XYZ file of C-alpha atoms in Angstrom:
309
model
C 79.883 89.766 95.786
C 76.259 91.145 94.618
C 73.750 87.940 96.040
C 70.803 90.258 95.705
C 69.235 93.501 93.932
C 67.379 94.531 97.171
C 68.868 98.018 97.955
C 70.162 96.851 101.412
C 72.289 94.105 100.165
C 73.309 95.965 97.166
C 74.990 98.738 99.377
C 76.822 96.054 101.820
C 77.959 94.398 99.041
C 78.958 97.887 97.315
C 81.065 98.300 100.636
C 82.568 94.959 100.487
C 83.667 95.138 96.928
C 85.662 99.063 96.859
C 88.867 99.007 98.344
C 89.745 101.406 100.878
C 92.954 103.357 100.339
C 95.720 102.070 102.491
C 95.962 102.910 106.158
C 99.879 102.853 105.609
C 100.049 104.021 102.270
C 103.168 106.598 103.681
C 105.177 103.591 103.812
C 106.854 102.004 100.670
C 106.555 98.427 101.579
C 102.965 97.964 102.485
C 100.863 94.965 102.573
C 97.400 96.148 101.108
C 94.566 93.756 100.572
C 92.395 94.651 97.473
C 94.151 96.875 95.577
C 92.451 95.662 92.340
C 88.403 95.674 92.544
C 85.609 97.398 90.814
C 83.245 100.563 91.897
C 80.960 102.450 90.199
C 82.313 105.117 88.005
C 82.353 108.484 89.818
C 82.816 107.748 93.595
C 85.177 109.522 95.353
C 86.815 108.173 98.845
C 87.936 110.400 101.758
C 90.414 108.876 103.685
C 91.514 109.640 107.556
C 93.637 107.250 109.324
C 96.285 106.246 111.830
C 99.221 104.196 111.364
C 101.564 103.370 114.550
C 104.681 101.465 114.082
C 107.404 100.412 116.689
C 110.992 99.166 116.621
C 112.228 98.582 113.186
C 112.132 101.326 110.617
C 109.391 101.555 108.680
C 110.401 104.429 106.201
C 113.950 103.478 105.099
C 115.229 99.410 106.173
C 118.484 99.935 104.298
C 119.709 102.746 106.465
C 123.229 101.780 107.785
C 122.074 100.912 111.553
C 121.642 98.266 113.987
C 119.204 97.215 116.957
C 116.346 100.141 115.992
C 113.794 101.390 119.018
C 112.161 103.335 116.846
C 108.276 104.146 117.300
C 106.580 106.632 114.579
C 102.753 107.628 115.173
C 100.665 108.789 111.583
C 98.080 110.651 110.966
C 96.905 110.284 107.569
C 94.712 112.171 104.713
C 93.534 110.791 101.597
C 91.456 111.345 98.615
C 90.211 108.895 95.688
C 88.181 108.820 92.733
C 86.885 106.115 90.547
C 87.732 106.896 86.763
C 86.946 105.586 83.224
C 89.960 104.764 81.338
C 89.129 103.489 77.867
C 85.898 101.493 78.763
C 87.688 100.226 82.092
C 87.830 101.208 85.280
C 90.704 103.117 86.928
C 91.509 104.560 90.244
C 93.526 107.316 91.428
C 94.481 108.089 95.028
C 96.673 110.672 96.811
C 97.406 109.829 100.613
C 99.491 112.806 102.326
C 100.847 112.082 106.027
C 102.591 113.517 109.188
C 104.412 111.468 111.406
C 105.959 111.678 114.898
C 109.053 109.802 115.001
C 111.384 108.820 118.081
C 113.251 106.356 119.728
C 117.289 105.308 118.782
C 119.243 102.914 117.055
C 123.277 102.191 117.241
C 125.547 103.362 113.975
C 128.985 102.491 114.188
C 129.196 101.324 118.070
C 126.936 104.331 119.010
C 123.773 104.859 120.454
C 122.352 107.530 118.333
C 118.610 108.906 119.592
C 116.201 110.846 117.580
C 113.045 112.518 118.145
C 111.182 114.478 114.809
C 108.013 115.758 113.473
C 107.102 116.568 109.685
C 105.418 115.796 106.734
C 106.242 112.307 105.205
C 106.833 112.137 101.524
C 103.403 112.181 99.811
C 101.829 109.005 98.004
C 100.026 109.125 94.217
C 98.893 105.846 92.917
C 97.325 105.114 88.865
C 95.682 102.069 88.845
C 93.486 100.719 85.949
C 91.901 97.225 85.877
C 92.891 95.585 82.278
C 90.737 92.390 82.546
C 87.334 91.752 84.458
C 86.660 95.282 85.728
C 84.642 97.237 82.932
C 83.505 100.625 83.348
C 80.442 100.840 84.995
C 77.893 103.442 86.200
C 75.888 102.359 89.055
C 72.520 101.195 87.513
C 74.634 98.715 85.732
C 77.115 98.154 88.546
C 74.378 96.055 90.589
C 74.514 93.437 88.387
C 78.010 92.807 88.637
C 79.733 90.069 89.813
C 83.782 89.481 89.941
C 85.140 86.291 88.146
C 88.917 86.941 87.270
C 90.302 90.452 87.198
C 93.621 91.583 86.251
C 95.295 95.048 87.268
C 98.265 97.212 87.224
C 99.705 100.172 89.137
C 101.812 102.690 88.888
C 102.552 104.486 92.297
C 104.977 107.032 93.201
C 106.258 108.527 96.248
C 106.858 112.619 96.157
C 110.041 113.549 98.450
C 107.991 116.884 99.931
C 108.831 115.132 103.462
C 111.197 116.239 106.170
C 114.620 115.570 105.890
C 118.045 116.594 107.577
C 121.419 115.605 105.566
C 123.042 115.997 109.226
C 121.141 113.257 110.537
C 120.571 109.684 109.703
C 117.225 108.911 110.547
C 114.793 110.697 109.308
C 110.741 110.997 107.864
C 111.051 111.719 104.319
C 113.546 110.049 101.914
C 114.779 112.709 100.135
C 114.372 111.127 96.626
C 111.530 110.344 94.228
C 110.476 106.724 94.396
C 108.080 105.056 91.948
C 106.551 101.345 92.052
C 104.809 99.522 88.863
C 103.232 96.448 90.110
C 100.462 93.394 88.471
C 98.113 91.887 90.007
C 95.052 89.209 89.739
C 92.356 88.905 91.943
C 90.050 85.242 91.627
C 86.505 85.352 93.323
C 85.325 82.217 94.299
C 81.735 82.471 95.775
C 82.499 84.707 99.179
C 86.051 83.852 98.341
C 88.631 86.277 96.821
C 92.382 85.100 96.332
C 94.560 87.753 95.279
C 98.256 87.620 94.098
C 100.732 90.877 93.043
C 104.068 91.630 91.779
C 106.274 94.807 91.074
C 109.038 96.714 91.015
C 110.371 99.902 92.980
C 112.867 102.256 91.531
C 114.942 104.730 93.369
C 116.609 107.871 92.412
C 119.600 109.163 93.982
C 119.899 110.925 97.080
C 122.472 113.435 96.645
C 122.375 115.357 100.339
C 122.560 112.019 102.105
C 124.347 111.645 105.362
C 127.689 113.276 105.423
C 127.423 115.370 102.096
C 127.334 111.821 100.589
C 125.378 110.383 97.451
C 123.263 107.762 97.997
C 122.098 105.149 95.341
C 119.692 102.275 95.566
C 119.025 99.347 93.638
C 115.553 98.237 92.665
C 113.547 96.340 95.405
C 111.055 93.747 93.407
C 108.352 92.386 96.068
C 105.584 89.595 95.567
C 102.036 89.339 97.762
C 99.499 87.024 98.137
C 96.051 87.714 100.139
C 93.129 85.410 100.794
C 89.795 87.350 101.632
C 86.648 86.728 103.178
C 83.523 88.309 102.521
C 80.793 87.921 104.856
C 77.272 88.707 104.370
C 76.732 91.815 106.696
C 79.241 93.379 104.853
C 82.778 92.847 106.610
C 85.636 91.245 105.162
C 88.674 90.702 107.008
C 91.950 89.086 105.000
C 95.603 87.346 105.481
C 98.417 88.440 103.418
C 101.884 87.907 103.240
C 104.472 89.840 101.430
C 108.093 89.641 100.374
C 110.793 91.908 98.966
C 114.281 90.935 97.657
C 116.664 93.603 96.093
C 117.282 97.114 96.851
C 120.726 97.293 97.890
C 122.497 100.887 98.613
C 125.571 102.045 96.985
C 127.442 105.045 99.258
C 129.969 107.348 97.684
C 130.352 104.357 95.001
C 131.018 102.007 97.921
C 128.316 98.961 97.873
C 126.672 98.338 101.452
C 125.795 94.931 102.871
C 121.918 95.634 103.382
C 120.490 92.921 100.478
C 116.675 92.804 101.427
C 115.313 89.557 101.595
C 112.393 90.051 104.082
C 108.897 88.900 104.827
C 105.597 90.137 106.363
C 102.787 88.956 107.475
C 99.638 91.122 108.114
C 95.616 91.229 108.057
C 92.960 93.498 107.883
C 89.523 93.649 108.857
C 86.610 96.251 107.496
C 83.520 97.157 108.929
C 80.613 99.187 107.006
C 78.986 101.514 108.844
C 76.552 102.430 106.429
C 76.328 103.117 102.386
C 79.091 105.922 102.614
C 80.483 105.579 105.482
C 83.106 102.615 106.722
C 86.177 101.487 109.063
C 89.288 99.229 108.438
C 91.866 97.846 111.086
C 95.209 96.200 109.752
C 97.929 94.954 111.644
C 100.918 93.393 110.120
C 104.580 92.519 110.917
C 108.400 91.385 109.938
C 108.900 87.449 110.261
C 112.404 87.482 108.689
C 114.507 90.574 107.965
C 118.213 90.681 106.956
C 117.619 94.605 106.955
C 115.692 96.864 109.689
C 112.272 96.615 108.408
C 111.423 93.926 111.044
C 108.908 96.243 112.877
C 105.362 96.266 113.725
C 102.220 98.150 112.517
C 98.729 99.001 113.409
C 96.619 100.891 111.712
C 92.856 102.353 111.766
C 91.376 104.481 108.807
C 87.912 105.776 108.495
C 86.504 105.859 105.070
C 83.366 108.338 103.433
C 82.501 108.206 100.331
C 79.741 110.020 97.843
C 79.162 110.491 94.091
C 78.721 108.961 91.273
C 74.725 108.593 92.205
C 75.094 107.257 95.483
């Protein structure tokens, strides 16, 4: 929140207020703190980061297998922009990845291993802010302060990752996936207390495993985060997250892989100065009925310039 118009505490508080892209923002069930906030009209975000995640699978949970080792390591590239849409503000983001993938899991009483390099499917996310978030330019931007704000996303996942129909586990998904999702974020003095909901869609993957077709069912999810702000400019946040839905249908045949999981994760961000800033996040499964029960650590480093910083 903006406590002062000196220049100093205007650009910590700038830093505390945009969100950073996600350091996972390859994976389709992330838990990402302050998706919905305000910035100045005009910046842009450059994104580098690295996501690590061992045993469960982190790309696909409702892949027919049991007792995953899996460990991926991601290196990740993103780009941002703050836009005016129709006297609010707006977002859009584009995070591409590559990830190293190995380790083995057992389908039908076998130990299968895998080790795999490639491009994961590619991330593009529309976000506008329909209540509390007008469209500012910077001058005006100092003055203001969050109340209530009220968002919504659309986010979809291009299949440009690698894939092999003659193996189970792989980095890209081989099908177009696309979340919409609400949310509301509350500040309370140095408080924010933010709540989301959505939808994920699936089309079919028609080279799956076996020359088989592969369908999915949608996957709705809920989060909550509570945020701190502190006054040299960190915040660090607790969120939890939980999906239900999303069941697979093989060659017409319906699978036992209902997801009914949760998550728990937080993040903490540093500013290093105006443009420049870090963000850890670590998060993982407390309850899985499907594979996704793994855990994740991730760094990203953040620069940003434009719109008359």
């Amino acid at each position: 929140m903006v406590t002062s118009r000196s220049p100093g505490a205007f650009a910590l508080s700038l830093l505390s207020l945009v969100a950073l892209l996600p350091a996972a923002g390859a994976l389709a069930q992330d838990i990402e703190p302050r998706a919905y906030s305000n910035a100045p009209i005009g910046v842009n975000f450059l994104v580098a980061g690295y996501v690590r995640t061992e045993d469960g699978l982190s790309f696909d949970p409702a892949l027919p297998i049991r007792n995953p080792d899996l460990r991926t390591q991601s290196a990740l590239l993103g780009y941002g922009r703050v836009i005016d849409l129709w006297g609010t503000s707006g977002k859009v983001d584009v995070i591409l990845p590559y990830t190293f993938l190995s380790g083995s899991a057992d389908y039908r009483e076998e130990r299968v291993d895998r080790v795999v390099d490639g491009l994961a499917d590619a991330r593009v996310r529309l976000s506008v802010n329909l209540l509390g978030a007008p469209s500012l330019r910077l001058p005006e931007y100092r003055a203001y302060r969050q109340k209530l704000l009220v968002g919504a996303s659309v986010i979809a996942w291009i299949p440009i990752g690698q894939y092999d129909p003659s193996r189970l586990v792989n980095i890209g998904a081989n099908r177009w996936t696309v979340k919409g999702e609400i949310g509301a974020s509350r500040a309370v003095r140095r408080w924010i207390f933010e709540v989301a909901g959505g939808t994920t869609f699936f089309s079919d993957n028609e080279s799956f495993y076996g020359g088989s077709v592969r369908e999915q069912a949608p996957l709705a999810s809920v989060q909550g985060s509570v945020i701190h702000a502190f006054r040299s400019g960190i915040w660090g946040s607790v969120s939890a997250m939980y999906w239900n839905g999303g069941r697979t249908t093989v060659d017409g045949q319906l699978d036992r892989n209902l997801q009914q999981n949760w998550r728990l994760g937080g993040t903490l961000s540093f500013p290093i100065d105006l443009r420049h800033s870090v963000k850890a996040h670590y998060n993982s499964g407390v309850y899985a009925r499907t594979g996704n029960n793994y855990d994740a650590f991730g760094l990203a480093w953040q620069y940003r310039w434009g719109g008359g910083l």
